Short mmCIF file of C-alpha atoms and ligand atoms in Angstrom, two decimals:
data_model
loop_
_atom_site.label_atom_id
_atom_site.label_comp_id
_atom_site.label_asym_id
_atom_site.label_seq_id
_atom_site.Cartn_x
_atom_site.Cartn_y
_atom_site.Cartn_z
CA MET M 1 -12.22 -31.10 -5.87
CA ASN M 2 -9.60 -33.62 -6.20
CA ASP M 3 -6.41 -33.60 -4.27
CA GLU M 4 -4.39 -31.26 -6.47
CA GLU M 5 -6.97 -28.64 -6.57
CA SER M 6 -7.92 -28.39 -2.97
CA PRO M 7 -5.73 -25.75 -0.92
CA GLY M 8 -3.17 -27.94 0.71
CA GLY M 9 -3.00 -30.45 -2.19
CA ALA M 10 0.53 -32.06 -3.03
CA ASP M 11 1.46 -29.19 -5.39
CA TYR M 12 0.05 -26.20 -3.59
CA ARG M 13 2.32 -23.22 -3.10
CA CYS M 14 2.22 -20.45 -0.55
CA GLY M 15 4.55 -17.79 0.60
CA PHE M 16 5.35 -13.84 0.85
CA ALA M 17 6.09 -11.63 -2.17
CA ALA M 18 7.19 -8.19 -1.15
CA ILE M 19 6.38 -5.44 -3.52
CA VAL M 20 9.10 -2.79 -3.52
CA GLY M 21 9.92 0.26 -5.51
CA ARG M 22 10.28 4.07 -5.32
CA PRO M 23 7.12 6.18 -4.22
CA ASN M 24 4.52 6.40 -6.82
CA VAL M 25 5.67 3.49 -9.13
CA GLY M 26 2.21 2.01 -8.46
CA LYS M 27 2.72 -0.75 -5.75
CA SER M 28 -0.58 -0.07 -3.91
CA THR M 29 -2.37 0.10 -7.20
CA LEU M 30 -1.07 -3.37 -8.16
CA LEU M 31 -2.13 -4.76 -4.81
CA ASN M 32 -5.58 -3.41 -5.17
CA ALA M 33 -5.89 -4.87 -8.70
CA LEU M 34 -4.80 -8.34 -7.58
CA LEU M 35 -7.30 -8.27 -4.77
CA LYS M 36 -10.01 -6.98 -7.13
CA ARG M 37 -10.83 -4.47 -4.21
CA LYS M 38 -9.18 -1.67 -2.52
CA ILE M 39 -7.07 -2.49 0.46
CA SER M 40 -4.09 -0.19 0.16
CA ILE M 41 -4.64 3.56 -0.15
CA VAL M 42 -3.36 5.17 -3.31
CA SER M 43 -2.58 8.79 -4.19
CA PRO M 44 -0.13 10.69 -6.39
CA LYS M 45 1.66 11.90 -3.49
CA PRO M 46 4.69 10.02 -2.00
CA GLN M 47 4.56 8.64 1.64
CA THR M 48 0.96 7.65 1.37
CA THR M 49 1.75 4.19 2.35
CA ARG M 50 3.10 4.31 5.86
CA HIS M 51 2.27 0.79 7.30
CA ARG M 52 3.09 -2.68 5.96
CA ILE M 53 0.01 -4.10 4.43
CA LEU M 54 -0.75 -7.67 3.53
CA GLY M 55 -2.82 -8.51 0.54
CA ILE M 56 -3.74 -12.24 0.39
CA VAL M 57 -4.65 -13.63 -2.95
CA THR M 58 -6.12 -17.32 -2.82
CA ARG M 59 -6.34 -19.14 -6.12
CA PRO M 60 -6.70 -22.92 -6.98
CA GLN M 61 -2.99 -23.54 -7.41
CA ALA M 62 -1.40 -21.16 -4.87
CA GLN M 63 -1.79 -18.48 -2.23
CA ILE M 64 0.22 -15.28 -2.42
CA VAL M 65 0.78 -12.99 0.48
CA PHE M 66 1.64 -9.71 -1.19
CA VAL M 67 3.28 -7.25 1.17
CA ASP M 68 2.95 -3.43 0.18
CA THR M 69 5.92 -1.83 1.75
CA PRO M 70 6.22 1.78 2.74
CA GLY M 71 9.02 3.34 0.85
CA ILE M 72 12.52 3.36 2.07
CA HIS M 73 13.62 6.85 3.00
CA THR M 74 17.13 8.29 3.14
CA ASP M 75 16.23 10.86 5.74
CA GLU M 76 16.10 9.03 8.96
CA ARG M 77 16.06 12.12 11.24
CA ARG M 78 12.22 11.89 11.78
CA VAL M 79 10.77 9.01 13.85
CA MET M 80 8.10 8.45 11.21
CA ASN M 81 10.63 7.71 8.49
CA ARG M 82 12.58 5.49 10.77
CA TYR M 83 9.26 3.68 11.45
CA MET M 84 8.67 3.35 7.77
CA ASN M 85 12.25 2.09 7.05
CA ARG M 86 12.26 -0.56 9.78
CA SER M 87 8.71 -1.73 8.38
CA ALA M 88 10.31 -1.90 4.85
CA ARG M 89 13.12 -3.97 6.00
CA THR M 90 11.25 -6.40 8.04
CA SER M 91 9.01 -7.16 4.93
CA LEU M 92 12.14 -7.77 2.78
CA ALA M 93 13.65 -10.02 5.26
CA ASP M 94 10.54 -12.14 5.58
CA ALA M 95 9.82 -12.53 1.88
CA ASP M 96 10.33 -15.58 -0.31
CA VAL M 97 10.54 -13.52 -3.57
CA THR M 98 10.85 -9.72 -4.09
CA LEU M 99 8.89 -7.81 -6.74
CA PHE M 100 10.95 -4.81 -7.75
CA MET M 101 8.54 -2.42 -9.47
CA VAL M 102 9.68 0.21 -11.87
CA GLU M 103 8.06 2.72 -14.13
CA ALA M 104 8.01 1.92 -18.03
CA LEU M 105 10.83 4.13 -19.72
CA ARG M 106 11.95 5.80 -16.47
CA TRP M 107 14.94 4.98 -14.49
CA MET M 108 15.86 7.26 -11.57
CA ASP M 109 18.75 7.25 -9.02
CA GLU M 110 16.21 6.20 -6.38
CA ASP M 111 15.39 3.07 -8.41
CA GLN M 112 19.15 2.20 -8.48
CA ARG M 113 19.51 2.80 -4.84
CA ILE M 114 16.55 0.44 -3.98
CA LEU M 115 17.91 -2.27 -6.37
CA GLU M 116 21.26 -2.15 -4.52
CA THR M 117 19.45 -2.86 -1.31
CA LEU M 118 17.70 -5.84 -2.79
CA LYS M 119 20.62 -7.39 -4.33
CA ASP M 120 22.25 -7.37 -0.73
CA ASN M 121 19.13 -9.12 0.55
CA GLY M 122 20.02 -12.25 -1.75
CA ARG M 123 16.31 -13.18 -2.45
CA PRO M 124 15.12 -13.99 -6.05
CA ILE M 125 13.92 -10.78 -7.58
CA ILE M 126 11.40 -10.27 -10.21
CA ALA M 127 11.14 -7.08 -12.01
CA LEU M 128 7.74 -5.43 -12.75
CA VAL M 129 7.70 -2.79 -15.41
CA ASN M 130 4.55 -0.92 -14.56
CA LYS M 131 2.28 1.62 -16.24
CA VAL M 132 2.93 0.19 -19.73
CA ASP M 133 -0.68 1.47 -20.67
CA LYS M 134 0.90 4.65 -21.04
CA ILE M 135 3.43 3.54 -23.72
CA TYR M 136 2.59 3.73 -27.52
CA PRO M 137 3.73 1.75 -29.54
CA LYS M 138 4.81 -1.14 -27.19
CA ASP M 139 8.01 -1.90 -28.79
CA ARG M 140 9.47 1.28 -27.25
CA LEU M 141 9.73 -0.78 -24.22
CA LEU M 142 12.16 -3.29 -25.61
CA PRO M 143 15.31 -1.07 -25.32
CA TYR M 144 14.40 -0.14 -21.72
CA ILE M 145 13.85 -3.78 -20.74
CA GLY M 146 17.16 -4.73 -22.35
CA GLU M 147 18.95 -2.22 -20.13
CA LEU M 148 16.83 -3.27 -17.21
CA THR M 149 17.98 -6.91 -17.47
CA ARG M 150 21.62 -5.89 -17.40
CA ARG M 151 21.08 -3.91 -14.01
CA ALA M 152 20.64 -7.05 -11.89
CA ASP M 153 20.21 -11.02 -12.31
CA PHE M 154 16.28 -10.71 -12.45
CA LYS M 155 14.46 -14.20 -12.50
CA GLU M 156 11.75 -12.62 -14.75
CA VAL M 157 10.90 -9.33 -16.12
CA ILE M 158 7.11 -8.56 -16.32
CA PRO M 159 5.54 -5.66 -18.32
CA MET M 160 2.34 -4.62 -16.71
CA SER M 161 -0.35 -2.24 -15.78
CA GLY M 162 -2.01 -2.12 -12.35
CA LEU M 163 -4.15 0.50 -13.23
CA LYS M 164 -5.60 -1.19 -16.39
CA SER M 165 -4.96 -4.59 -15.19
CA ILE M 166 -2.70 -5.64 -17.89
CA ASN M 167 -0.75 -8.89 -17.41
CA ILE M 168 -1.93 -9.38 -13.77
CA ASP M 169 -3.07 -13.07 -14.12
CA GLN M 170 0.33 -13.75 -15.57
CA LEU M 171 2.09 -12.05 -12.86
CA PHE M 172 0.21 -14.26 -10.44
CA GLU M 173 1.35 -17.45 -12.01
CA THR M 174 4.93 -16.38 -12.37
CA VAL M 175 5.18 -15.26 -8.79
CA ALA M 176 3.76 -18.43 -7.58
CA ARG M 177 6.54 -20.43 -9.23
CA TYR M 178 8.91 -18.95 -6.88
CA LEU M 179 7.12 -19.80 -3.63
CA PRO M 180 7.60 -23.01 -1.58
CA VAL M 181 5.21 -25.85 -1.77
CA SER M 182 3.09 -25.30 1.38
CA PRO M 183 -0.50 -25.24 2.27
CA PRO M 184 -2.04 -21.89 2.49
CA HIS M 185 -1.21 -19.65 5.59
CA PHE M 186 -4.64 -17.79 5.60
CA PRO M 187 -8.23 -18.88 5.02
CA GLU M 188 -9.24 -18.51 1.58
CA ASP M 189 -11.81 -15.53 2.15
CA GLN M 190 -9.24 -13.52 3.99
CA VAL M 191 -7.85 -10.69 1.86
CA THR M 192 -5.80 -8.64 4.43
CA ASP M 193 -4.39 -8.86 7.91
CA ARG M 194 -5.75 -5.50 8.82
CA SER M 195 -9.02 -4.76 10.73
CA GLU M 196 -12.11 -2.81 9.39
CA ARG M 197 -11.15 -0.13 11.89
CA PHE M 198 -7.67 0.23 10.57
CA MET M 199 -9.09 0.45 6.95
CA ALA M 200 -11.57 2.98 8.10
CA ALA M 201 -8.52 5.15 9.43
CA GLU M 202 -6.69 4.73 6.14
CA ILE M 203 -9.65 5.64 3.88
CA ILE M 204 -10.02 8.95 5.99
CA ARG M 205 -6.36 9.71 5.68
CA GLU M 206 -6.46 8.96 1.88
CA LYS M 207 -9.28 11.52 1.36
CA LEU M 208 -7.45 14.11 3.37
CA THR M 209 -4.23 13.31 1.39
CA TRP M 210 -6.20 13.80 -1.88
CA ARG M 211 -7.69 17.11 -0.81
CA LEU M 212 -4.85 18.78 0.98
CA ARG M 213 -1.79 20.64 -0.46
CA GLN M 214 1.46 18.94 -0.83
CA GLU M 215 3.15 19.63 2.41
CA LEU M 216 0.45 18.83 4.81
CA PRO M 217 -0.31 15.15 4.49
CA TYR M 218 2.86 14.15 6.36
CA GLY M 219 1.59 15.96 9.45
CA LEU M 220 -1.72 14.07 9.49
CA ALA M 221 -2.81 10.90 11.31
CA VAL M 222 -6.31 9.41 11.88
CA GLU M 223 -7.36 8.02 15.10
CA ILE M 224 -10.64 5.86 15.24
CA GLU M 225 -12.01 6.59 18.56
CA ARG M 226 -15.39 4.86 17.98
CA PHE M 227 -16.41 2.03 15.93
CA GLU M 228 -19.90 0.64 16.67
CA VAL M 229 -22.31 -1.70 15.04
CA SER M 230 -25.90 -1.03 16.05
CA GLU M 231 -28.63 -3.86 16.35
CA ASP M 232 -30.12 -2.73 13.09
CA ASP M 233 -26.63 -3.19 11.43
CA LYS M 234 -25.55 0.43 10.91
CA ILE M 235 -22.07 1.51 11.64
CA THR M 236 -21.13 4.70 13.63
CA ILE M 237 -17.42 5.63 13.24
CA GLY M 238 -16.01 8.49 15.23
CA ALA M 239 -12.64 9.63 14.11
CA ILE M 240 -9.91 12.04 15.07
CA ILE M 241 -7.84 13.72 12.59
CA TRP M 242 -4.52 14.78 14.26
CA VAL M 243 -2.42 17.74 12.89
CA GLU M 244 0.54 19.15 14.18
CA ARG M 245 -0.12 22.91 14.25
CA THR M 246 -3.08 25.13 14.71
CA GLY M 247 -2.67 26.56 11.28
CA GLN M 248 -3.19 23.20 9.86
CA LYS M 249 -6.26 22.62 11.70
CA ALA M 250 -7.75 25.69 9.93
CA ILE M 251 -6.76 24.26 6.52
CA VAL M 252 -8.24 20.87 7.22
CA ILE M 253 -11.53 22.19 8.35
CA GLY M 254 -11.73 24.74 5.39
CA GLN M 255 -13.94 27.64 4.98
CA GLY M 256 -17.27 27.22 6.77
CA GLY M 257 -16.31 23.84 7.46
CA LEU M 258 -16.49 22.85 3.80
CA GLY M 259 -13.22 21.07 3.50
CA LEU M 260 -13.97 18.60 6.35
CA LYS M 261 -17.50 18.13 5.15
CA GLU M 262 -16.07 17.06 1.56
CA VAL M 263 -13.59 14.59 3.27
CA GLY M 264 -16.22 13.18 5.41
CA ARG M 265 -18.69 12.72 2.39
CA ALA M 266 -16.10 11.01 0.36
CA ALA M 267 -14.79 8.85 3.07
CA ARG M 268 -18.30 7.72 4.12
CA LEU M 269 -19.14 6.74 0.67
CA GLU M 270 -16.22 4.40 0.25
CA LEU M 271 -16.72 3.03 3.88
CA VAL M 272 -20.17 2.00 2.80
CA HIS M 273 -18.64 0.24 -0.28
CA LEU M 274 -16.08 -1.42 1.96
CA LEU M 275 -18.27 -2.32 4.81
CA LEU M 276 -21.41 -2.89 2.98
CA LYS M 277 -23.52 -1.22 5.67
CA PRO M 278 -24.85 2.18 6.20
CA VAL M 279 -22.14 4.36 7.79
CA HIS M 280 -22.49 7.51 10.04
CA LEU M 281 -19.29 9.06 10.23
CA GLU M 282 -18.13 11.88 12.67
CA LEU M 283 -14.71 13.61 12.20
CA TRP M 284 -13.02 15.90 14.66
CA VAL M 285 -9.71 17.69 13.94
CA LYS M 286 -7.26 18.11 17.05
CA VAL M 287 -3.76 19.43 17.36
CA LYS M 288 -0.89 17.17 18.94
CA ASP M 289 2.46 19.02 18.71
CA ASN M 290 5.00 17.28 16.36
CA TRP M 291 3.32 13.99 16.59
CA SER M 292 5.22 12.41 13.66
CA ASP M 293 8.52 12.97 15.63
CA SER M 294 7.40 11.39 18.75
CA GLU M 295 7.79 7.71 19.37
CA ALA M 296 4.90 7.94 22.23
CA ALA M 297 2.49 9.70 19.98
CA LEU M 298 3.31 7.15 17.18
CA ARG M 299 2.68 4.30 19.21
CA GLN M 300 -0.46 5.74 20.41
CA LEU M 301 -1.83 6.13 16.72
CA GLY M 302 -0.96 2.64 15.95
CA TYR M 303 2.44 2.93 14.32
CA ASP M 304 4.00 -0.01 16.09
CA SER M 305 2.64 -3.24 15.02
CA ASN M 306 5.22 -3.51 12.20
P1 GDP A 1 2.90 3.61 -4.85
O1 GDP A 1 3.47 4.76 -4.07
O2 GDP A 1 4.00 2.81 -5.49
O3 GDP A 1 2.11 2.75 -3.83
O4 GDP A 1 1.97 4.10 -5.98
P2 GDP A 1 0.41 4.21 -6.20
O5 GDP A 1 -0.28 2.82 -6.38
O6 GDP A 1 -0.08 4.93 -4.80
O7 GDP A 1 0.30 4.95 -7.43
C1 GDP A 1 0.87 6.14 -7.51
C2 GDP A 1 0.10 6.91 -8.83
O8 GDP A 1 0.38 6.14 -10.03
C3 GDP A 1 -1.33 6.93 -8.79
O9 GDP A 1 -1.76 8.12 -9.26
C4 GDP A 1 -1.89 5.77 -9.63
O10 GDP A 1 -3.18 6.07 -10.08
C5 GDP A 1 -0.76 5.72 -10.74
N1 GDP A 1 -0.62 4.39 -11.29
C6 GDP A 1 -0.46 3.11 -10.63
N2 GDP A 1 -0.36 2.26 -11.56
C7 GDP A 1 -0.54 2.80 -12.88
C8 GDP A 1 -0.52 2.18 -13.99
O11 GDP A 1 -0.48 0.94 -14.33
N3 GDP A 1 -0.85 3.07 -15.16
C9 GDP A 1 -0.83 4.38 -14.94
N4 GDP A 1 -0.99 5.07 -15.95
N5 GDP A 1 -1.01 4.83 -13.77
C10 GDP A 1 -0.61 4.06 -12.63
MG1 MG A 2 1.72 2.76 -1.87
#
């Protein structure tokens, strides 16, 4: 490798890019597509992403540290929502460039509200028009993009699809141009700042979120009690699923324990894929009153790092 190609060469760029947009536009899906593996959990339900998650993508010309932000919530009465808002604002303040994601052919009040917050923040904004895989023929996008460019002074507008990996490489190259010249912040094989333990909790929470009906996921948290690697390289994970009410406990467990069994099976399969080792998973369901509205309980469950 010559100097230009090696990380830290004279033209190497590195910095933070925050991915912002209303729930369900596809922020976490993009992060997973960029990393070519899954680090941020995805579901069709809003509020799936609660923590700030870094996705680090290292290429010969640049390292981009993508920040997947939790949504910004208008209702600040619940401690959990305040936590998520704080986390989203910190990510914005730290970013070199903001990626404002919208859904092709859709514009909602919430998109407008988020865009106003970004304009106040004063960082360069790149608009990402996601889910273009759903649009036929593609020229239907043109008037939408025209309108979008009038809403703010975007540096770039990139039509893309995280799910179908459309325009992902172009996106990387474009974003890199807005980062400072700098050596990489992270080792090139590091993909996230989160531990395997954290990822395990998130995967279990994702499986629960998929399985359960709409209102329940917000009352759920997963705590990893045990994470042990044995001498023969098998991993034993013990996790507690915290719910807020006894009735919710019954729903999570399901008839004859089938619900919990199904969640355990799906989570275990994915954990094997992530950790590349055999996994033994034990799940318990416990009730903690109103945990999502208690500062102390949130801290205990790990909602304090950012
Ligand atoms: P987030 O809330 O912004 O993080 O959104 P997610 O990444 O969790 O995605 C929300 C939903 O949109 C999921 O059902 C995704 O599969 C779907 N989705 C995400 N990106 C695309 C895309 O490019 N095309 C299509 N058709 N669906 C997508
Ligand atoms: Mg998300």
